[in-house]
CSV table of C-alpha atoms and ligand atoms in Angstrom, one decimal:
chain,number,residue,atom,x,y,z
A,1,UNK,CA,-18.6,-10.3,19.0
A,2,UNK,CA,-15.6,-12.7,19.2
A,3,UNK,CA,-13.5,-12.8,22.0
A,4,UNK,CA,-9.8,-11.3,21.5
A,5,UNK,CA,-8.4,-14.8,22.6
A,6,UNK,CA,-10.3,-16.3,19.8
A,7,UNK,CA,-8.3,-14.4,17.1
A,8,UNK,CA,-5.5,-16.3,15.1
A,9,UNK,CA,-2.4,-14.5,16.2
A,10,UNK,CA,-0.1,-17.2,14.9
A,11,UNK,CA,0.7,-15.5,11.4
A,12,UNK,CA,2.8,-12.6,12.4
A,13,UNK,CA,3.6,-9.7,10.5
A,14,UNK,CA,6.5,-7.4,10.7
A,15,UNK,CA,5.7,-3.5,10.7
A,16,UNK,CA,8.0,0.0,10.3
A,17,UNK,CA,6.6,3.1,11.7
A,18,UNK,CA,7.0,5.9,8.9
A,19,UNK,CA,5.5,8.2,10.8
A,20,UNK,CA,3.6,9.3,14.5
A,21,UNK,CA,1.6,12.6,15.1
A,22,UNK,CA,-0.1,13.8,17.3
A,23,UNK,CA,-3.2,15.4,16.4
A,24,UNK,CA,-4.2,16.8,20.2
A,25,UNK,CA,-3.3,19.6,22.1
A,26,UNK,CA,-1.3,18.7,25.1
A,27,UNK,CA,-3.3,19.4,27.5
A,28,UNK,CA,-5.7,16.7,26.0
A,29,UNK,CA,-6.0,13.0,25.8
A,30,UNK,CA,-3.6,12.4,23.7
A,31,UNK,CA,-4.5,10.7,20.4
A,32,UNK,CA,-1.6,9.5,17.8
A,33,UNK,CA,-1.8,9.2,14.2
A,34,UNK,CA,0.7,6.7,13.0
A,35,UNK,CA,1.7,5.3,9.8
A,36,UNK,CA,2.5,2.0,9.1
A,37,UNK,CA,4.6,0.0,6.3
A,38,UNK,CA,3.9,-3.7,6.7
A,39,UNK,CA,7.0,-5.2,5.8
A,40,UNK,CA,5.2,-8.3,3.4
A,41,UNK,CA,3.2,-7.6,0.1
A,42,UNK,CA,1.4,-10.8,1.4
A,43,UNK,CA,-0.1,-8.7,4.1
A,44,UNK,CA,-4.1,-6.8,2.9
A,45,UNK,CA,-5.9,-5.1,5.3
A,46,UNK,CA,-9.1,-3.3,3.8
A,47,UNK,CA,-10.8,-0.5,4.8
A,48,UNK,CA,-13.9,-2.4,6.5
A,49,UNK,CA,-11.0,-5.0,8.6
A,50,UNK,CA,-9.0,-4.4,11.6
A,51,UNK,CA,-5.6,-5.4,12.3
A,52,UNK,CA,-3.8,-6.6,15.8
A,53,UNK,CA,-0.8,-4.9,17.4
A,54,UNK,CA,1.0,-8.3,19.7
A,55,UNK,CA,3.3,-6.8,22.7
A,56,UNK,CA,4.8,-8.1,25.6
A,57,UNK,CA,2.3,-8.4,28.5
A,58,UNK,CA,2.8,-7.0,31.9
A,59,UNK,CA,2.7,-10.6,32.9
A,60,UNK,CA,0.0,-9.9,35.3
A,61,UNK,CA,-2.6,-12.1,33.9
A,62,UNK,CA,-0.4,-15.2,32.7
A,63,UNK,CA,-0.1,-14.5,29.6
A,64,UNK,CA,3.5,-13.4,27.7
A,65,UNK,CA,1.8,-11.3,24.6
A,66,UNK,CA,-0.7,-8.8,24.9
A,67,UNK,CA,-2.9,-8.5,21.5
A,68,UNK,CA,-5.0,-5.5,20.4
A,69,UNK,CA,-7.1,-4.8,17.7
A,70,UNK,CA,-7.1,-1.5,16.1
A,71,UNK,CA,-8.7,-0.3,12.7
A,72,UNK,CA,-7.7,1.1,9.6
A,73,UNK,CA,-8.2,4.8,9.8
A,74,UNK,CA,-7.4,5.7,5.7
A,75,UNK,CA,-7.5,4.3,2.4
A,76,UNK,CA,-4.9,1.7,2.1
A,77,UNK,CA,-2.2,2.2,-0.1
A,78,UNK,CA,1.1,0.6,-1.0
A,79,UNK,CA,4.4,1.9,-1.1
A,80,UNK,CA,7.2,-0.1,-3.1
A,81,UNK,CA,4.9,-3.1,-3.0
A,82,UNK,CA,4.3,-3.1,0.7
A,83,UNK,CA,0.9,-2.2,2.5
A,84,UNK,CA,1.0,1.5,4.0
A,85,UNK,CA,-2.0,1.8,6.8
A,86,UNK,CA,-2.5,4.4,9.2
A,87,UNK,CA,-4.0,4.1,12.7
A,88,UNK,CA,-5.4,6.3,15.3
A,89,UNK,CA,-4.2,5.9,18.5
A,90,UNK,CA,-5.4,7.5,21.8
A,91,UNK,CA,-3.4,6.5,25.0
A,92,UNK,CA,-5.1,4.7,27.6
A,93,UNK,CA,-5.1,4.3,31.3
A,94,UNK,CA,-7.6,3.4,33.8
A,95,UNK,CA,-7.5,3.5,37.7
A,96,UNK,CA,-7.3,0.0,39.9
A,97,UNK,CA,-10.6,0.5,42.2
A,98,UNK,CA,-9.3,-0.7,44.6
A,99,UNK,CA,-5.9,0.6,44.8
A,100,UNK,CA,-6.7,3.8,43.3
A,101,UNK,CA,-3.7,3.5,41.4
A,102,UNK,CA,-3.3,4.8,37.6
A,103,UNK,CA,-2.2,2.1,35.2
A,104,UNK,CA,-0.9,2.3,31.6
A,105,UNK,CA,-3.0,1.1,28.9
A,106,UNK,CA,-0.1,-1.7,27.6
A,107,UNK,CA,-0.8,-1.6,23.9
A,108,UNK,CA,-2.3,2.1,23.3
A,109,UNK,CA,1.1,3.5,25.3
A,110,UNK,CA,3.5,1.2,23.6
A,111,UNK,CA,2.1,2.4,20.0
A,112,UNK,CA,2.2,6.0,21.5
A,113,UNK,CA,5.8,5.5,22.5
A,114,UNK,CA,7.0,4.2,18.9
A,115,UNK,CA,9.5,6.6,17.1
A,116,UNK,CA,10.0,6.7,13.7
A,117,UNK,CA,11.4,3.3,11.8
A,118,UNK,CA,11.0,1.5,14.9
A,119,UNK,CA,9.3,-2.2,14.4
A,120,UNK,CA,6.4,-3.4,15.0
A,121,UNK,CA,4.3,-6.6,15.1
A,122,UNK,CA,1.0,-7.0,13.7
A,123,UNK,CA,-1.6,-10.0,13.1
A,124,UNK,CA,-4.7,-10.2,11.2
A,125,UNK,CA,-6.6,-8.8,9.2
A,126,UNK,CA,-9.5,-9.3,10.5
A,127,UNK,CA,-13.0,-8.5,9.8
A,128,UNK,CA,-15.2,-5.4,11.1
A,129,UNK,CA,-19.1,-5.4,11.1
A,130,UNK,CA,-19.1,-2.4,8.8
A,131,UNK,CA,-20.2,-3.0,5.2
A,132,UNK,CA,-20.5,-1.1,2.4
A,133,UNK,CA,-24.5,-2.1,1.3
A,134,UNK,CA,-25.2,-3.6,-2.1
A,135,UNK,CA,-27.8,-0.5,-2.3
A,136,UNK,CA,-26.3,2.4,-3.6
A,137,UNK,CA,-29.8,4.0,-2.5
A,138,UNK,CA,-29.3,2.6,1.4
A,139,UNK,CA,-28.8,5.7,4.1
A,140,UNK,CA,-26.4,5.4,6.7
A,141,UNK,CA,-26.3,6.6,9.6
A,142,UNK,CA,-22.1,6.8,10.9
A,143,UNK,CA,-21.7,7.1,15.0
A,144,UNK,CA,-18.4,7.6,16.2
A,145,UNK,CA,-16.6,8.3,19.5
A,146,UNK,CA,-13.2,9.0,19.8
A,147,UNK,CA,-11.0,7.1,18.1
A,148,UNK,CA,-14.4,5.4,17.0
A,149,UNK,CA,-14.0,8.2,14.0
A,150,UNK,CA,-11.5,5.8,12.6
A,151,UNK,CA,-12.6,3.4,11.2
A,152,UNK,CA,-15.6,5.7,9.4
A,153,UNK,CA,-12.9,8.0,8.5
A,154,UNK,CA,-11.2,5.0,5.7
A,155,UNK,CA,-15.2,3.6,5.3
A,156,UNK,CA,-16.5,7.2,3.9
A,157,UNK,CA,-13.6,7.8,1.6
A,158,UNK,CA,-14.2,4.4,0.1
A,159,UNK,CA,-17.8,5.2,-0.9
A,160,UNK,CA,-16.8,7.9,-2.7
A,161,UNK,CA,-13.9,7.0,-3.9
A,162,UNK,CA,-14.0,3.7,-4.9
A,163,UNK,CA,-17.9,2.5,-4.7
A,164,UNK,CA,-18.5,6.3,-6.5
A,165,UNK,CA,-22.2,7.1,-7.5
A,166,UNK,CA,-23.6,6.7,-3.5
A,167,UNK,CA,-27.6,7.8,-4.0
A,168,UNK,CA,-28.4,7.6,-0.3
A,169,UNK,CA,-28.0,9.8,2.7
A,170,UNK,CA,-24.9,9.5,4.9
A,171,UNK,CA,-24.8,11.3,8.3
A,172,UNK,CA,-21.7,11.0,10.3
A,173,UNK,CA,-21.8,11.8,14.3
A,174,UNK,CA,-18.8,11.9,15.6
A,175,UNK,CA,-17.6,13.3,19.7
A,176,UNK,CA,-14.7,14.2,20.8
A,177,UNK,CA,-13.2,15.9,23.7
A,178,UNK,CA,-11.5,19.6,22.2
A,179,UNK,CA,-9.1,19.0,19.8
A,180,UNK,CA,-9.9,15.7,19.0
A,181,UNK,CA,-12.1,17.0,16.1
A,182,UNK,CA,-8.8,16.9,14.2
A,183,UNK,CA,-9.2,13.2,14.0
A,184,UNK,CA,-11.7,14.2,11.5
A,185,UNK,CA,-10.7,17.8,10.0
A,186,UNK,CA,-6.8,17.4,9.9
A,187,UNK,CA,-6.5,14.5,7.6
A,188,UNK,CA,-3.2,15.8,5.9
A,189,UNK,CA,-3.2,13.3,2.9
A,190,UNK,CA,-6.4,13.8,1.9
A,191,UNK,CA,-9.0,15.6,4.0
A,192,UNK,CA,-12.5,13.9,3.6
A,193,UNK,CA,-13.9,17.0,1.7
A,194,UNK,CA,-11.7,16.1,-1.1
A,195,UNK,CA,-13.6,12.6,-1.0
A,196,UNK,CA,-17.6,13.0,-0.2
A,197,UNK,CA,-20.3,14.1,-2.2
A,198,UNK,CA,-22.0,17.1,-0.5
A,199,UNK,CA,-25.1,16.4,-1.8
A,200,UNK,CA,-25.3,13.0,-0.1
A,201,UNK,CA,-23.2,13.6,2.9
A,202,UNK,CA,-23.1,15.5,6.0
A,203,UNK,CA,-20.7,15.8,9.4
A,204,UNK,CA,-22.2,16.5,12.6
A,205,UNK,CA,-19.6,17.1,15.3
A,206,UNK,CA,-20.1,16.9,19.5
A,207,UNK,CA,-18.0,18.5,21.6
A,208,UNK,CA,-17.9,18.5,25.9
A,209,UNK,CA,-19.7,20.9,27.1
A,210,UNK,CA,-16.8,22.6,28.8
A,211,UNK,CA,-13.4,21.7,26.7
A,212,UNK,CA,-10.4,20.5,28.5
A,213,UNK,CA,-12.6,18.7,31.1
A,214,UNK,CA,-13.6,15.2,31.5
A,215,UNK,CA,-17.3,16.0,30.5
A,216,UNK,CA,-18.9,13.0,28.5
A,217,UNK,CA,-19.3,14.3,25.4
A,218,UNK,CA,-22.4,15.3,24.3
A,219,UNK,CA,-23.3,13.1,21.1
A,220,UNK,CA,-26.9,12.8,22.1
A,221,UNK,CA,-27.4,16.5,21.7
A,222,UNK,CA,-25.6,16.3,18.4
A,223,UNK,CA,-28.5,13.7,17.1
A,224,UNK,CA,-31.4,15.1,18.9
A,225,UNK,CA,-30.1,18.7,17.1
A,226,UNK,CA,-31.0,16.4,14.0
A,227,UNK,CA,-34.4,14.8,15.3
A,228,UNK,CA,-36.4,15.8,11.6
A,229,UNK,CA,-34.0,14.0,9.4
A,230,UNK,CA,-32.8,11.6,11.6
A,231,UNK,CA,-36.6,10.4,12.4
A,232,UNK,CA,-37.2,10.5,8.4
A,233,UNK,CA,-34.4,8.0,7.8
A,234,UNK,CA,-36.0,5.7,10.8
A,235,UNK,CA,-38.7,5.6,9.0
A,236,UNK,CA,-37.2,4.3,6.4
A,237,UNK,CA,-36.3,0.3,5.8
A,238,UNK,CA,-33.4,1.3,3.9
A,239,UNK,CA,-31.4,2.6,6.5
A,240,UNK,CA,-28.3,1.1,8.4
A,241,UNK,CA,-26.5,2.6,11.9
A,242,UNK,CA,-23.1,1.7,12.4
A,243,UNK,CA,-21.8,2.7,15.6
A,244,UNK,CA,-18.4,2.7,17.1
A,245,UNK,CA,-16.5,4.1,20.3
A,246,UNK,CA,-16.0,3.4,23.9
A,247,UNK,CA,-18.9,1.3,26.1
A,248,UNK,CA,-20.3,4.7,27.0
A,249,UNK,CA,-22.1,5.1,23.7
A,250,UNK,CA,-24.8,2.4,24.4
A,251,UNK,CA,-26.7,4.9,27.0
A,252,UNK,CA,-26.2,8.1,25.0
A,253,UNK,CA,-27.7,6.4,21.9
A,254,UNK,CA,-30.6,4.9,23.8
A,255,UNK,CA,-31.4,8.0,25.1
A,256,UNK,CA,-31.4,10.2,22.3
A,257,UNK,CA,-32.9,7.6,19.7
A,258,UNK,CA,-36.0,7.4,22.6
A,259,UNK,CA,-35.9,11.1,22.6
A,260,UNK,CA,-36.2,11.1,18.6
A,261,UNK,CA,-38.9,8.6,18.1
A,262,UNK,CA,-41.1,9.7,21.1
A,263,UNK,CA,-40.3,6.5,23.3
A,264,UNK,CA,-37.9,4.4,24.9
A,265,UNK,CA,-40.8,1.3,23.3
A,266,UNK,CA,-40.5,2.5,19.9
A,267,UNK,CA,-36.4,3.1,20.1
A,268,UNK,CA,-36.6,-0.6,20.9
A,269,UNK,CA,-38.8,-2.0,18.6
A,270,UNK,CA,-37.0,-0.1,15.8
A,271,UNK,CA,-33.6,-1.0,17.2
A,272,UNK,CA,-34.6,-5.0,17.2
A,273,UNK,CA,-35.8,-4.4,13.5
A,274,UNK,CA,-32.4,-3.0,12.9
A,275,UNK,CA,-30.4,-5.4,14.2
A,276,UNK,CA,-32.8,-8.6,12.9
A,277,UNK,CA,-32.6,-6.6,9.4
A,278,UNK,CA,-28.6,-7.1,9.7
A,279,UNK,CA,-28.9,-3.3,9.5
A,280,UNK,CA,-27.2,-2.4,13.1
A,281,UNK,CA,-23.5,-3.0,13.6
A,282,UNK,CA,-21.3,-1.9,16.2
A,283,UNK,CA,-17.7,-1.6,17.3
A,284,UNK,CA,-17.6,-1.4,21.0
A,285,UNK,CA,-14.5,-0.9,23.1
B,1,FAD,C1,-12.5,-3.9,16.4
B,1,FAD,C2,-11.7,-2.9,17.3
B,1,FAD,C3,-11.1,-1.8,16.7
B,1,FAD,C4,-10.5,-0.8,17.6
B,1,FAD,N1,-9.9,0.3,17.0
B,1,FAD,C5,-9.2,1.2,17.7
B,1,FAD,C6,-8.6,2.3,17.1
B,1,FAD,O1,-8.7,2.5,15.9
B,1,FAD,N2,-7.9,3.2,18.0
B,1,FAD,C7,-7.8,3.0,19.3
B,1,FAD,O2,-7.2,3.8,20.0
B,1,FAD,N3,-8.4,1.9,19.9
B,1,FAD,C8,-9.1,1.0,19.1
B,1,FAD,N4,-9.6,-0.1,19.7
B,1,FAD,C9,-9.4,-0.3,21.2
B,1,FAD,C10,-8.0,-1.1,21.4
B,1,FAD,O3,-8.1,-2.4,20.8
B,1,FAD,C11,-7.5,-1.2,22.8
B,1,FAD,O4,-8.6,-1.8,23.6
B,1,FAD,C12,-7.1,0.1,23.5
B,1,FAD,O5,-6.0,0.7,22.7
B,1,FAD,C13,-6.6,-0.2,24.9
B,1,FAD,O6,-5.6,-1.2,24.9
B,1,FAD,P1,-4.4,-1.2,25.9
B,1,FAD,O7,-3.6,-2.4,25.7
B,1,FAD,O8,-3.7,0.1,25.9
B,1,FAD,O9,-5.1,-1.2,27.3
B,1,FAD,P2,-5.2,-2.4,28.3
B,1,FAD,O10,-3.8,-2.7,28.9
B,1,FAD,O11,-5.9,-3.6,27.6
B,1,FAD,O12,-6.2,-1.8,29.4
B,1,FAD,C14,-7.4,-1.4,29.0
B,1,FAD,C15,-8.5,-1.8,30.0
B,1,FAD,O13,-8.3,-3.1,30.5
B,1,FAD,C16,-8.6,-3.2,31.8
B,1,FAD,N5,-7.4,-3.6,32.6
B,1,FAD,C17,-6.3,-4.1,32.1
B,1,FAD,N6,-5.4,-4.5,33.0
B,1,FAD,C18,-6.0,-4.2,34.2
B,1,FAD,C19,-5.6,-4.4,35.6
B,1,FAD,N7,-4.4,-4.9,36.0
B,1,FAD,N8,-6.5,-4.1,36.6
B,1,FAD,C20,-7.7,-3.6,36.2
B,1,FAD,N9,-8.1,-3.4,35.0
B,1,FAD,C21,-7.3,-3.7,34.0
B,1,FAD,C22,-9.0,-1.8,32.2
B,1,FAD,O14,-10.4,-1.8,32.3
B,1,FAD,C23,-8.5,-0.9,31.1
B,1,FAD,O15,-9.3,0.2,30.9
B,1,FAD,C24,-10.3,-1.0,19.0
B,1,FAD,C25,-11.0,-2.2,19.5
B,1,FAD,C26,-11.6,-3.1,18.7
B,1,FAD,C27,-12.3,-4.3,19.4
């Protein structure tokens, strides 16, 4: 994957908050939903692309603008002319080892912070692994964690709203911590039922084990719940796995695709196949 430095960030586009949500209980990690008008017809940002949000920098590293990419989390639409996107947020900060200290996220809190009609800056698009295969017949098999159910959340409504007449399977895994499963369920302007096909597609959600802690999440059980179907379609050339969510995700997947096919070998084999087949694509924070 490119590194974020490598991004064109020259080309700057002006954006107006419409609207900011938030979909989590507070007493949860608090994740934002928050609507955008891009402020320049010019400015097309499709549902398998990702956009950049430029801030100030904390001026710690050297540099004066901090730049992060985030993806489109609903089907595009325009307003007046002008691009309306919506974004999922989730507000970040990590502890300094060595200081033990707790630090902001710079980007993730700025969004959060934004009140209605305030402006923004955005760059981009830019492109996402995720496509949509030529094969109508192709499975696919969606992994998201967190705010990793955003960009699948604009991807599914797509196929079945604009590519129509999907033939294959599509599973969708998504974790979240409690009440982050509405990122997926509480889709005000069109909840994904409206969109999917039920004979093609299913929703398998993971939850911590103990809600309101800071359990991981427990996607491998979600997929090893599904080790029948989900070892059919790894038998099965015409199958794709798009994953995308924090670091984290790498061991529970190795794990529980191990666990499925009856060896960490045969997980590997099948994964290299995968990703040599173009057929593997990931979005890893
Ligand atoms: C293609 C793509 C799509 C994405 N889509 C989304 C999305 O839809 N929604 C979403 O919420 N996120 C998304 N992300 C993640 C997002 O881009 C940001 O990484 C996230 O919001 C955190 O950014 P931040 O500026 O708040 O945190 P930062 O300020 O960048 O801090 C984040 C991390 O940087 C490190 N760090 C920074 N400064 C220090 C320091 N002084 N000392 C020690 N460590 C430090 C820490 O490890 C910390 O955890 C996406 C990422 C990619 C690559």
């Amino acid at each position: 994957m490119a590194h974020l430095s490598d991004f064109d960030i020259e080309k700057r586009y002006k954006a107006v908050v419409k609207n900011t949500s938030r979909l989590t209980p507070p007493d949860t990690e608090e994740v934002r939903e928050i609507v955008l008008e891009v402020k320049d017809p010019e400015f097309e940002c499709e549902v398998d692309q990702s956009f950049g949000v430029l801030t100030k920098a904390t001026g710690d590293f050297g540099n004066e603008l901090h730049h992060r990419l985030y993806s489109v989390a609903d089907l595009p639409k325009r307003i007046k002319g002008n691009p309306q996107l919506t974004m999922l947020v989730k507000r970040c900060s990590y502890v300094d080892d060595f200081s033990g200290e707790k630090y902001p996220g710079v980007a993730s809190n700025y969004l959060c912070d934004r009140k209605k009609g305030d402006e923004i800056t955005l760059t981009g698009p830019f492109a996402l692994p995720f496509k949509v295969p030529e094969d109508k017949t192709a499975n696919l098999i969606l992994i998201g964690m967190g705010t990793g159910i955003a960009p699948f959340r604009a991807f599914i409504k797509h196929i079945y709203k604009n590519v129509k007449d999907w033939e294959g399977k599509i599973r969708l895994f998504y974790g979240a911590r409690s009440g982050l499963e509405l990122l997926y369920l509480n889709d005000k302007d069109g909840d994904l039922t409206n969109y999917y096909d039920e004979a093609t597609f299913e929703a398998f959600h993971a939850l911590s084990p103990r809600p309101h802690w800071a359990d991981p999440i427990a996607l491998d059980k979600a997929l090893e719940g599904q080790t029948t179907e989900l070892k059919e379609l790894l038998g099965s050339s015409n199958t794709h796995i798009y994953v995308a969510g924090y670091e984290t995700i790498h061991n529970k997947l190795n794990k529980a695709f191990s666990n499925i096919l009856g060896s960490e070998e045969k997980w590997r084999l099948r994964k290299a196949e995968l990703i040599a087949g173009r057929k593997w694509a990931e979005i890893i924070y």
